[in-house]
PDB file of C-alpha atoms and ligand atoms in Angstrom:
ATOM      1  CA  UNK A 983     137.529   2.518  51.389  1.00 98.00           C
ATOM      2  CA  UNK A 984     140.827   2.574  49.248  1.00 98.00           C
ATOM      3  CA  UNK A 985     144.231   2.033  51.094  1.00 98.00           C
ATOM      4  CA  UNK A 986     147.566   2.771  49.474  1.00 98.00           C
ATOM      5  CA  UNK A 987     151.160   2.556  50.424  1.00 98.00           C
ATOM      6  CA  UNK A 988     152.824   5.765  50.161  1.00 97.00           C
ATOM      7  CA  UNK A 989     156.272   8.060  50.164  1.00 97.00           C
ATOM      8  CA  UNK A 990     155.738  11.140  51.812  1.00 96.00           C
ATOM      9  CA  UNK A 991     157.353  13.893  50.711  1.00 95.00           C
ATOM     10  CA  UNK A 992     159.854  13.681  54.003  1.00 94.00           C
ATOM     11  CA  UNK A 993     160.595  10.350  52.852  1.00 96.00           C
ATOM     12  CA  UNK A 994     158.653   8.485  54.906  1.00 93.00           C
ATOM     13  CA  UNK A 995     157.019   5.079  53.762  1.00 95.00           C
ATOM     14  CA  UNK A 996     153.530   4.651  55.219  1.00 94.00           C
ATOM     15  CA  UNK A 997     150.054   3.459  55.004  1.00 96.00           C
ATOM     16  CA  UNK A 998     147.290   5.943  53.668  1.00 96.00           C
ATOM     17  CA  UNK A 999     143.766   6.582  53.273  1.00 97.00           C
ATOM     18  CA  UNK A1000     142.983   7.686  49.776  1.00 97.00           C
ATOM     19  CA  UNK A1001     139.880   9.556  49.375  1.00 96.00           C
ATOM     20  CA  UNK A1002     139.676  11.219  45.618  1.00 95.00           C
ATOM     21  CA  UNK A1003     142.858  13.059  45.416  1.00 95.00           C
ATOM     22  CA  UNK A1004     143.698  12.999  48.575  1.00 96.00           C
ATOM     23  CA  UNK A1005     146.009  10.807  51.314  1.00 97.00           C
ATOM     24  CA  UNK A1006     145.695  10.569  54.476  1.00 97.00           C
ATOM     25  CA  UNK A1007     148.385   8.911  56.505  1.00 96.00           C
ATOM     26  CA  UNK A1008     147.231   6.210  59.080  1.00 95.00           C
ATOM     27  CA  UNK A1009     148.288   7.577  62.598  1.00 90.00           C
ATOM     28  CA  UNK A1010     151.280   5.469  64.041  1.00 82.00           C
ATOM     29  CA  UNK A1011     150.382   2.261  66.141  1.00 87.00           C
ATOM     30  CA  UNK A1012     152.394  -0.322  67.846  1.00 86.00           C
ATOM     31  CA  UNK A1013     149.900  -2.612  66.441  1.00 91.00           C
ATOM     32  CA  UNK A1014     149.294  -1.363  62.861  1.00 93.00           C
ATOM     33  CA  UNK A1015     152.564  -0.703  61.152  1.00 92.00           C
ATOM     34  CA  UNK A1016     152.545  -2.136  57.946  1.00 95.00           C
ATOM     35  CA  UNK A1017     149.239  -2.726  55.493  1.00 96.00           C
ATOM     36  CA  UNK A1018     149.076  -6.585  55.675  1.00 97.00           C
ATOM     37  CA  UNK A1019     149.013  -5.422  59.759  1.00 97.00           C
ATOM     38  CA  UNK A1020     145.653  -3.463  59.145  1.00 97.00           C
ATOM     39  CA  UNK A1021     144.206  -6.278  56.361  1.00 98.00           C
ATOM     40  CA  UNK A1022     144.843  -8.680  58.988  1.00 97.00           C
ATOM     41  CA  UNK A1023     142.530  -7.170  61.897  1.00 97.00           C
ATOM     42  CA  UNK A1024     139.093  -8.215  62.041  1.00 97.00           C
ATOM     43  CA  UNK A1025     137.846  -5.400  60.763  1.00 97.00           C
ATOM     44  CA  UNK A1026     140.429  -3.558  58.586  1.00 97.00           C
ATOM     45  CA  UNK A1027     137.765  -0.438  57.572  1.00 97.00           C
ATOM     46  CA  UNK A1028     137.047   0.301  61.286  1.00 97.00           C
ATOM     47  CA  UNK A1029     140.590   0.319  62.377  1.00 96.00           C
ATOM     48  CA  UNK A1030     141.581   2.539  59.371  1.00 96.00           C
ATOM     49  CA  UNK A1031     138.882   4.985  60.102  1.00 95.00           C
ATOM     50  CA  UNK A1032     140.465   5.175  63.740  1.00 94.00           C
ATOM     51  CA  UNK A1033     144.066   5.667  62.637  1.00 94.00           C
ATOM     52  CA  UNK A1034     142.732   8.101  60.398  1.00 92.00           C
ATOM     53  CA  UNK A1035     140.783  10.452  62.990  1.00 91.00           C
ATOM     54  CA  UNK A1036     144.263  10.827  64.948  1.00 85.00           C
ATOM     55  CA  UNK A1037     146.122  10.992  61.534  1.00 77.00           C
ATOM     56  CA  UNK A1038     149.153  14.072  61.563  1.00 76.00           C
ATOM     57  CA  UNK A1039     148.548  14.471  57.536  1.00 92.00           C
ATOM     58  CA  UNK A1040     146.740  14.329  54.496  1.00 95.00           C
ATOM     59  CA  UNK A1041     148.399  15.075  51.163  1.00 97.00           C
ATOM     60  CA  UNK A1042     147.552  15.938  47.222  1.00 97.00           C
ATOM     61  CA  UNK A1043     148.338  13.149  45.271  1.00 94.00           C
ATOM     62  CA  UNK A1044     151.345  15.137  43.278  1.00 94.00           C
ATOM     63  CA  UNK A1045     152.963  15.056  47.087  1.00 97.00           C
ATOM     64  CA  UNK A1046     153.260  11.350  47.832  1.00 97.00           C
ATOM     65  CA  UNK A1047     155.005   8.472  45.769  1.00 97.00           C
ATOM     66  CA  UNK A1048     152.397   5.651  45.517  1.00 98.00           C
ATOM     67  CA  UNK A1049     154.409   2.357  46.231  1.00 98.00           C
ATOM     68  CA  UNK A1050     153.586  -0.896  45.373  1.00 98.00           C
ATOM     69  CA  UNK A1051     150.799  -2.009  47.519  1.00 98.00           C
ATOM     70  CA  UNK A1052     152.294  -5.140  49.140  1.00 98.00           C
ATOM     71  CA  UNK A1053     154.415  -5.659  52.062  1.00 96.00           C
ATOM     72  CA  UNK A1054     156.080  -9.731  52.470  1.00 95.00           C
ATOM     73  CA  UNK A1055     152.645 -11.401  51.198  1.00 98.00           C
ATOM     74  CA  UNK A1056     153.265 -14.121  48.292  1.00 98.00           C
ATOM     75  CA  UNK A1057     151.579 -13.730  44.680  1.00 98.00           C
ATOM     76  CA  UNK A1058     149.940 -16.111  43.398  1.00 98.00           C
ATOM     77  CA  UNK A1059     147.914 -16.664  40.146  1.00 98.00           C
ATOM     78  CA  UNK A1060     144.665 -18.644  38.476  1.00 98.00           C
ATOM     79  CA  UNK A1061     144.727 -19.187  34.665  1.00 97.00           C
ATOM     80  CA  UNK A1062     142.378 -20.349  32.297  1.00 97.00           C
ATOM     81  CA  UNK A1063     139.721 -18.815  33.759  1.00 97.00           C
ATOM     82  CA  UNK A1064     138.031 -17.055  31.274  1.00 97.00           C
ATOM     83  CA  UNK A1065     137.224 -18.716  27.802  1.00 94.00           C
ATOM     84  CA  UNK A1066     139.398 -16.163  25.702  1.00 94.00           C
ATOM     85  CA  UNK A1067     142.125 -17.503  27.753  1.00 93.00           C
ATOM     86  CA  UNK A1068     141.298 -21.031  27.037  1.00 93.00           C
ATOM     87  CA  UNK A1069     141.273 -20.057  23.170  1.00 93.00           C
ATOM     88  CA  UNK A1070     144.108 -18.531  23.318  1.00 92.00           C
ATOM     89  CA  UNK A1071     146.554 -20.840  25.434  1.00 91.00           C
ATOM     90  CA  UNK A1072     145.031 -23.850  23.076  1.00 92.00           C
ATOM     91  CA  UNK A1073     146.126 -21.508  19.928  1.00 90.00           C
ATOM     92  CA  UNK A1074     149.738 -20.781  21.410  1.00 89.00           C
ATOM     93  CA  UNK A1075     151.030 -24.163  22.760  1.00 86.00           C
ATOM     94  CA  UNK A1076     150.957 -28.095  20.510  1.00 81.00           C
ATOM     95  CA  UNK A1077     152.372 -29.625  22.936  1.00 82.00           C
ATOM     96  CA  UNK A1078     149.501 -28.386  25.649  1.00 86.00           C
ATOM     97  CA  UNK A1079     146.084 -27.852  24.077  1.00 88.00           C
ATOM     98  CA  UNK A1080     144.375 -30.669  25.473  1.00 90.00           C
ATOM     99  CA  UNK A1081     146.360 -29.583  28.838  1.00 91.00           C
ATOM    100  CA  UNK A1082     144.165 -26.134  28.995  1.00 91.00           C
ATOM    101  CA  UNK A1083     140.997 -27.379  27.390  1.00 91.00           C
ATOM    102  CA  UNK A1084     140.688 -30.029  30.196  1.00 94.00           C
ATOM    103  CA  UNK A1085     141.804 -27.295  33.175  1.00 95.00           C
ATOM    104  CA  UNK A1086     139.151 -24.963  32.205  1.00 95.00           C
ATOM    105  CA  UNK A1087     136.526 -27.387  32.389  1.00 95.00           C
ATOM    106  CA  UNK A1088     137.490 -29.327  35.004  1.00 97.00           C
ATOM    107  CA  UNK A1089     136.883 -28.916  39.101  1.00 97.00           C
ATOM    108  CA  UNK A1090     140.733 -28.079  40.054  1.00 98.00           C
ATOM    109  CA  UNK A1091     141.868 -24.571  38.860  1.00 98.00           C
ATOM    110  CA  UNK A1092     145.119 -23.810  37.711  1.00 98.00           C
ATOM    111  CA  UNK A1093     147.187 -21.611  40.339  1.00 98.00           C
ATOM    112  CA  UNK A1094     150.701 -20.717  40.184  1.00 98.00           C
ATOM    113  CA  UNK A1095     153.184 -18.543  42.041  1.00 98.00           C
ATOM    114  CA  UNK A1096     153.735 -15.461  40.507  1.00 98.00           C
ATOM    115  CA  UNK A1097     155.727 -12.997  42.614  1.00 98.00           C
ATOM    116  CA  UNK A1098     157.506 -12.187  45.589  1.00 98.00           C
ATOM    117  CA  UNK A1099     157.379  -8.900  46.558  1.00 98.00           C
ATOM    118  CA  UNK A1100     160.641  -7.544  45.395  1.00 98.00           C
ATOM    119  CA  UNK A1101     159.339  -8.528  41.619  1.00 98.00           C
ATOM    120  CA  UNK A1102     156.563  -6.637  41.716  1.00 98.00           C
ATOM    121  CA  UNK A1103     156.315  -3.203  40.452  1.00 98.00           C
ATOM    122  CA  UNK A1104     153.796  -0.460  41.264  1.00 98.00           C
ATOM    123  CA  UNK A1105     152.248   2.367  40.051  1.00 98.00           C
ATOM    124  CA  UNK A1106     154.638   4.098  37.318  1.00 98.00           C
ATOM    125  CA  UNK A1107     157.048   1.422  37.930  1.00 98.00           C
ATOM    126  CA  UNK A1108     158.289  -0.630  34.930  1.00 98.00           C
ATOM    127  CA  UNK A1109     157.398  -4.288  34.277  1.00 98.00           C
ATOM    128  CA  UNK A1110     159.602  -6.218  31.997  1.00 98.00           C
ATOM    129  CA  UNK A1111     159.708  -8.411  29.452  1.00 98.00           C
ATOM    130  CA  UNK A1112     162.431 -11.248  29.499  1.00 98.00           C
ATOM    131  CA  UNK A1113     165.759 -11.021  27.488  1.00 97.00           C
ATOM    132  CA  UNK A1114     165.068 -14.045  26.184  1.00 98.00           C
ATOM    133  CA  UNK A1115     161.799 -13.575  24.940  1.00 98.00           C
ATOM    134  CA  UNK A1116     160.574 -12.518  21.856  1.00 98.00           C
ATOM    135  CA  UNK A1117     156.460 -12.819  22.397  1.00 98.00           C
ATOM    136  CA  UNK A1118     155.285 -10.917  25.182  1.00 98.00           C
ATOM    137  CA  UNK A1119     151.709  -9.329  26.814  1.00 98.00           C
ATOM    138  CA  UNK A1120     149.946  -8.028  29.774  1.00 98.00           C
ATOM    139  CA  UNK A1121     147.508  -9.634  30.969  1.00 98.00           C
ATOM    140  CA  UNK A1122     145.274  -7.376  33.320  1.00 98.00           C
ATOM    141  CA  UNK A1123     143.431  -9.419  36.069  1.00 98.00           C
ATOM    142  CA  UNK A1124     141.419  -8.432  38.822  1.00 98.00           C
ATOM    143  CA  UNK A1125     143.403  -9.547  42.063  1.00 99.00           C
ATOM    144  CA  UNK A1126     142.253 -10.802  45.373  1.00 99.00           C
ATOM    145  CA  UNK A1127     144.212  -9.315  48.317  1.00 98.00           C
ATOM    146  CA  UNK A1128     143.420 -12.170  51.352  1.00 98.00           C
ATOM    147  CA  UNK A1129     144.907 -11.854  54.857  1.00 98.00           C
ATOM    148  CA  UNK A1130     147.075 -14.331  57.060  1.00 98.00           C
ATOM    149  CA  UNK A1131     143.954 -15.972  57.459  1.00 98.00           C
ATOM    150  CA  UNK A1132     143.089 -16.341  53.808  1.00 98.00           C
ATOM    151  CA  UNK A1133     140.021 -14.560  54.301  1.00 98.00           C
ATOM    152  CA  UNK A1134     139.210 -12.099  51.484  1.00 98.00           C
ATOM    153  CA  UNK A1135     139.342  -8.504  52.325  1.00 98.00           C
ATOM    154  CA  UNK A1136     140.192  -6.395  49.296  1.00 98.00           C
ATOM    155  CA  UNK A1137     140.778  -6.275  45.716  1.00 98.00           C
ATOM    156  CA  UNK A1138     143.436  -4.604  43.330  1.00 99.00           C
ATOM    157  CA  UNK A1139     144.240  -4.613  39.948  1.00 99.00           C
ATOM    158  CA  UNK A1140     147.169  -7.050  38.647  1.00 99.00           C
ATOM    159  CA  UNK A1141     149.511  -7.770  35.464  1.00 99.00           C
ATOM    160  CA  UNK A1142     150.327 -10.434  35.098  1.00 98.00           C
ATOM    161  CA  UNK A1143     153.355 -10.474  32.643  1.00 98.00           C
ATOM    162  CA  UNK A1144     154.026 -13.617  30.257  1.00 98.00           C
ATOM    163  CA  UNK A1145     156.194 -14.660  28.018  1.00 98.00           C
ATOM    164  CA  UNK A1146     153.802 -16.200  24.979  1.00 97.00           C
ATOM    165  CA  UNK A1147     156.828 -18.132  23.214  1.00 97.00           C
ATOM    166  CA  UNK A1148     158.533 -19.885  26.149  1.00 97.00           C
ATOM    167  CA  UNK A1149     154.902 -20.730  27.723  1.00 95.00           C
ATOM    168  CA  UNK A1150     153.948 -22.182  24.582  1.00 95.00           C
ATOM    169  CA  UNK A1151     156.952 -23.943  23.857  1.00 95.00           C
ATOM    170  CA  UNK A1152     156.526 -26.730  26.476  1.00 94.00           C
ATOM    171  CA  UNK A1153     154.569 -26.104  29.267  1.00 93.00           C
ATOM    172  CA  UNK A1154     156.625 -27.028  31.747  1.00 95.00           C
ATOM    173  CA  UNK A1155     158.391 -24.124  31.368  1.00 97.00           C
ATOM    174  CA  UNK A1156     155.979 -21.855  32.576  1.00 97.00           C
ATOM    175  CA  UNK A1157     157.401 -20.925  35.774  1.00 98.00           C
ATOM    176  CA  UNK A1158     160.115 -19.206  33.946  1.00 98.00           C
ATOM    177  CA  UNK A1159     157.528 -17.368  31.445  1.00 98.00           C
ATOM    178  CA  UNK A1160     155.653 -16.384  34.221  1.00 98.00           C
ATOM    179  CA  UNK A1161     158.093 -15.513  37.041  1.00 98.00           C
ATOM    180  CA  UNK A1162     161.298 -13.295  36.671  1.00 98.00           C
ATOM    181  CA  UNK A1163     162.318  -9.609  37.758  1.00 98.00           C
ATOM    182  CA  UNK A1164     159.219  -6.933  37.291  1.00 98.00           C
ATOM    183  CA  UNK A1165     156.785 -10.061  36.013  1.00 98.00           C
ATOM    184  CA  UNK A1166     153.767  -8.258  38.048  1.00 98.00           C
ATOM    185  CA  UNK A1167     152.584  -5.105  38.386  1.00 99.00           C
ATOM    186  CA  UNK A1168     149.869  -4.344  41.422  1.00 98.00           C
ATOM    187  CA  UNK A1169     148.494  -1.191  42.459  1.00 98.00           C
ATOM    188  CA  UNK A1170     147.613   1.569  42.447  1.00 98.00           C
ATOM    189  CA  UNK A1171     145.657   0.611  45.962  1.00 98.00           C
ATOM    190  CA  UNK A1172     143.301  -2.003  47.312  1.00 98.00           C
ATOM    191  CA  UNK A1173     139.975  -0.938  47.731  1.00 98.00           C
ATOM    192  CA  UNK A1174     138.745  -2.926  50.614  1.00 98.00           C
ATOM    193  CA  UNK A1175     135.795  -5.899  49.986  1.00 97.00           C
ATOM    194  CA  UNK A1176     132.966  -3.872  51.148  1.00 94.00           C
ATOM    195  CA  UNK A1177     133.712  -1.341  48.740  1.00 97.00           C
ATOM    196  CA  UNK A1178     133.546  -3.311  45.364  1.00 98.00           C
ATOM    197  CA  UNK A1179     130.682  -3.794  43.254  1.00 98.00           C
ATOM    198  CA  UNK A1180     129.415  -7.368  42.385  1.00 98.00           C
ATOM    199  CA  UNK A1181     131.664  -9.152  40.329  1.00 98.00           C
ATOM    200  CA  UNK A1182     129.794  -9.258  37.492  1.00 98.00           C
ATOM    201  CA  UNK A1183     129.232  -5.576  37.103  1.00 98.00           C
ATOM    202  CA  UNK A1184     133.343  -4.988  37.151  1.00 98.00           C
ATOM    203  CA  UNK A1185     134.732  -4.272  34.291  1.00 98.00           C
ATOM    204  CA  UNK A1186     138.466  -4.514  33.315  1.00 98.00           C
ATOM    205  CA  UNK A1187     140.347  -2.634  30.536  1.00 98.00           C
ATOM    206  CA  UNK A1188     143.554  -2.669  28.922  1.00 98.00           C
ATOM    207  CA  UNK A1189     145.221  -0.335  26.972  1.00 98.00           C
ATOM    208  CA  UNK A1190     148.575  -0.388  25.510  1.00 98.00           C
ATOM    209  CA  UNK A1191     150.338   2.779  24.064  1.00 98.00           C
ATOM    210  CA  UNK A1192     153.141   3.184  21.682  1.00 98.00           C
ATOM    211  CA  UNK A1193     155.059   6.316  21.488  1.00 97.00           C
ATOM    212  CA  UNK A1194     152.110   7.911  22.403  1.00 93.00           C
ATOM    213  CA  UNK A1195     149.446   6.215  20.005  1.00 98.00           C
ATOM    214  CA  UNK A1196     147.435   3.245  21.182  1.00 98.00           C
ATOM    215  CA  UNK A1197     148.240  -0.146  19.427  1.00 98.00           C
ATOM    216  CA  UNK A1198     145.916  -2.301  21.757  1.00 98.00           C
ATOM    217  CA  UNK A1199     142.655  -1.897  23.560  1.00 98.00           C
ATOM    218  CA  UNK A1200     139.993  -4.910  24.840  1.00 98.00           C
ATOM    219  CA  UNK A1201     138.087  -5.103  27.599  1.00 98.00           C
ATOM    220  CA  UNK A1202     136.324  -7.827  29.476  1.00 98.00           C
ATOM    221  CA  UNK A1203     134.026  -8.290  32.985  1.00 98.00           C
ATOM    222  CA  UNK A1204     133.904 -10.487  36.207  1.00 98.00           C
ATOM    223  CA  UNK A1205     130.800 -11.398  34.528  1.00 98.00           C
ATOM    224  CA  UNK A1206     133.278 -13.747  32.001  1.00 98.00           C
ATOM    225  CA  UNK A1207     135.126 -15.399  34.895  1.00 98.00           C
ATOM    226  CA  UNK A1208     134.059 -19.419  34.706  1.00 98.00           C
ATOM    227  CA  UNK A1209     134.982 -19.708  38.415  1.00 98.00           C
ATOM    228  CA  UNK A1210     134.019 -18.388  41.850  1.00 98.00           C
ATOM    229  CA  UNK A1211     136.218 -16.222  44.402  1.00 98.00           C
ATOM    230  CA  UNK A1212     135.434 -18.901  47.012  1.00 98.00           C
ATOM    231  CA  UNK A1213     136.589 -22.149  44.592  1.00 98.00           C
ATOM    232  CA  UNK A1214     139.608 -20.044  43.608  1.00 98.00           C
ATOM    233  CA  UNK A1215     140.759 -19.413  46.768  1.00 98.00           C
ATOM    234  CA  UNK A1216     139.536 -22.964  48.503  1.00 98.00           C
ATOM    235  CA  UNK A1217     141.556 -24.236  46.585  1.00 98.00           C
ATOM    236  CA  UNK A1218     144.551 -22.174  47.266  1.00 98.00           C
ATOM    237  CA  UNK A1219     144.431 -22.155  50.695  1.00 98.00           C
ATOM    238  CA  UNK A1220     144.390 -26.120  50.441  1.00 98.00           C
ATOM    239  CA  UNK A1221     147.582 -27.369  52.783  1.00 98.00           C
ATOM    240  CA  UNK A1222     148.676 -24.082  52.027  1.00 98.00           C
ATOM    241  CA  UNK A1223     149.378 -21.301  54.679  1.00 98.00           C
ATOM    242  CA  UNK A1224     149.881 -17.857  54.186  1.00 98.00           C
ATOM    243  CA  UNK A1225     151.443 -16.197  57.205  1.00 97.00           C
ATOM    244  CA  UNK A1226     151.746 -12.922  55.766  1.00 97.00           C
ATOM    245  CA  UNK A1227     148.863 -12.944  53.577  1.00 98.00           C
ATOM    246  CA  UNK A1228     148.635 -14.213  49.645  1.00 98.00           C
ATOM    247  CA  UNK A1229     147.510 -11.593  46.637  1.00 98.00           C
ATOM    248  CA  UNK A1230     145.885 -14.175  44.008  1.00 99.00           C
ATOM    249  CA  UNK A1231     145.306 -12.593  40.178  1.00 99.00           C
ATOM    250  CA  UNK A1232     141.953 -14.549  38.876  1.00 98.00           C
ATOM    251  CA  UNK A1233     143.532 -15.095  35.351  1.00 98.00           C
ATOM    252  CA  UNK A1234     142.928 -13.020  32.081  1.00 98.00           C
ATOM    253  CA  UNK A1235     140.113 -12.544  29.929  1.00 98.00           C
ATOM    254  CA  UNK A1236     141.500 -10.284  28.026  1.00 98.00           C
ATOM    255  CA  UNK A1237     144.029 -11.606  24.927  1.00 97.00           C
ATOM    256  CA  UNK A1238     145.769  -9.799  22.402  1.00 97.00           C
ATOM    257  CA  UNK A1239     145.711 -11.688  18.905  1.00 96.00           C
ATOM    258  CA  UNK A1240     149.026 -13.497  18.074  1.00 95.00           C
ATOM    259  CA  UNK A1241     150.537 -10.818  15.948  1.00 96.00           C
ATOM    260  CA  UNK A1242     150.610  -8.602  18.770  1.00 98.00           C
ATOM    261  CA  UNK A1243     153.713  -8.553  21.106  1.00 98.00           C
ATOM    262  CA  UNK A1244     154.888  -5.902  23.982  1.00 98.00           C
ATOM    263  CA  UNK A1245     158.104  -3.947  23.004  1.00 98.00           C
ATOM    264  CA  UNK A1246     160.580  -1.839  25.324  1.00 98.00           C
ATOM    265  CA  UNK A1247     159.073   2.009  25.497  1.00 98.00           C
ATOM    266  CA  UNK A1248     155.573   0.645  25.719  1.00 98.00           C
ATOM    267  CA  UNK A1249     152.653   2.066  28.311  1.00 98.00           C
ATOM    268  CA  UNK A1250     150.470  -0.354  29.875  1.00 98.00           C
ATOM    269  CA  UNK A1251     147.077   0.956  31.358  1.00 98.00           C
ATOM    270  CA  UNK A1252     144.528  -1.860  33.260  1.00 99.00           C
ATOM    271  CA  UNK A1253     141.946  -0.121  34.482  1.00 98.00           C
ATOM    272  CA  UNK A1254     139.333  -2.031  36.640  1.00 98.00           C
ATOM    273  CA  UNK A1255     135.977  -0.852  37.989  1.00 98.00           C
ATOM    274  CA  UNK A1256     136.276   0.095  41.769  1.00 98.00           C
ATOM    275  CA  UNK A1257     139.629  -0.086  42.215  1.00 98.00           C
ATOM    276  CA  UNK A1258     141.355   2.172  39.540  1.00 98.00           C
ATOM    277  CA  UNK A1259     143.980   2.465  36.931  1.00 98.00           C
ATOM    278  CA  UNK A1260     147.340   0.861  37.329  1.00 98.00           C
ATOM    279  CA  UNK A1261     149.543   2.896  34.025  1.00 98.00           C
ATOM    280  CA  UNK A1262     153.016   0.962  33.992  1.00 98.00           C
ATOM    281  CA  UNK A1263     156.289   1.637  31.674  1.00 98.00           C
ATOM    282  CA  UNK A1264     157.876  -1.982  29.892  1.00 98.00           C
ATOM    283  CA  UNK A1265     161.295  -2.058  29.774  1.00 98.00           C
ATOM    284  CA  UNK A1266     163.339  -5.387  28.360  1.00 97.00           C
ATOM    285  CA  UNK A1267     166.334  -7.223  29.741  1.00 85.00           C
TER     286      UNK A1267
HETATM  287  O1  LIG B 370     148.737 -21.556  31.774  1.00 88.39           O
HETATM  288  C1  LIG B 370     148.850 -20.445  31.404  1.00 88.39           C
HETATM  289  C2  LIG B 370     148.576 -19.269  32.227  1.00 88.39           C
HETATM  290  C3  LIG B 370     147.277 -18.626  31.894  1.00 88.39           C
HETATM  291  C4  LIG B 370     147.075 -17.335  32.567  1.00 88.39           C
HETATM  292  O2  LIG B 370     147.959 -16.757  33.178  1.00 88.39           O
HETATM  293  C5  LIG B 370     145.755 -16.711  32.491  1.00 88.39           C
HETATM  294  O3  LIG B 370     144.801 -17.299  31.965  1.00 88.39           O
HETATM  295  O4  LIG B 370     145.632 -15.584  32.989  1.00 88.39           O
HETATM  296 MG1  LIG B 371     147.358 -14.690  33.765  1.00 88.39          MG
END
């Protein structure tokens, strides 16, 4: 089952049901107003299906505005999880190789925070690059949505936006490579756990299109990703709590080479098997 957040075409902001084309607003409930409200019940399929039997309305998808799908949960991210990553981060950054060789082999990830909510865009929204920045890319990652009790219940796709020059410039500045206005795009809906196929069999692609022609394409699968869901998110739930929930991208495995950089006008597409395609505008400054 896929779950969105929506605009209806009254204006109202709610949770839906999608099912192919189609949305189908969860009935109202004292109990289940928001989506981190349903992800946080002990069984978030079986309530949806409930809301949805006494649902008022279903919609085509041209009706609704899909929103982001997040309500006050942190984002958080793992790098250096795949080896392209490794390669790539070693390639960018003097002053750090030895930094990202040793955190992809050793035992502790690397997680950061990546996003409150009111930096993230969703579907059709526009991510940004920095003003500051000259070296930018996407980087499409499969994305864990856990609830308040950091259990794992669904999956969505994530961008996580970075800014190549300042990250590699000293690593200590990647908080402000990694987190700024529109640094993450999520959506277009979490498909909940059940609903995915192994990890291993998902694939993830990126596309990037320029004034209509594409100037990047690569594509990876879970089958690259050097760690588990459980040791990524052991380890982020260590002394950590996450009363709203926690989204937590699983890092990139998918690189552009160093020539390439993001400009204003440009088109991302991720597109990850069993969740969907995320298509986001980049805008700069
Ligand atoms: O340390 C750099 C961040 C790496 C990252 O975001 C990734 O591998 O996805
Ligand atoms: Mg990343």
């Amino acid at each position: 089952m896929k779950l969105a957040r929506i605009q209806t075409p009254d204006g109202r902001l709610a949770v839906a049901r999608v099912d192919g084309d189609d949305f189908t607003v969860l009935a109202a409930s004292d109990r289940y107003e928001t989506l981190a409200d349903v992800l946080d019940a002990d069984n978030p399929r079986a309530v949806a299906l409930d809301l949805v039997s006494n649902s008022p309305s279903t919609y085509a998808s041209g009706e609704v505005a899909l929103l982001p799908p997040i309500d006050q949960q942190e984002v958080w991210a793992a790098g250096v999880t795949y080896r392209r990553s490794q390669t790539a981060r070693m390639e960018e950054s003097e002053a750090a190789a030895d930094c990202y060789d040793r955190v992809y082999n050793s035992p502790r990830p690397e997680l950061f925070f990546k996003a409150t909510p009111h930096r993230v865009a969703g579907p059709g929204q526009p991510v940004r690059i920095r003003k500051d920045s000259k070296w930018n890319v996407p980087e499409p990652e499969l994305t864990l949505v856990l609830n308040s009790r950091v259990e794992l219940v669904g999956f969505t796709v994530g961008n996580d936006m970075s800014s190549r020059d300042i990250e590699g410039e000293n690593p200590l500045y990647l908080p402000q490579a990694k987190l700024y206005n529109g640094c993450c795009g999520l959506g277009p809906w979490i498909t909940l756990a059940g609903a995915m196929p192994p990890v291993e069999e998902i694939g993830i692609r990126l596309t990037v299109r320029r004034a209509g022609e594409t100037v990047f394409e690569g594509s990876t699968s879970g089958a690259q990703l050097a760690r588990t869901f459980d040791d990524l998110i052991g380890y982020l739930a260590r002394d950590n709590s996450f009363p709203d929930g926690v989204f937590l991208l699983t890092g990139t495995g998918i690189v552009p080479d160093s020539d390439f950089t993001l400009l204003p006008g440009d088109e991302v597409e991720i597109d990850i098997d069993g969740i969907g395609v995320l298509v986001n505008p980049v805008v700069q400054g």
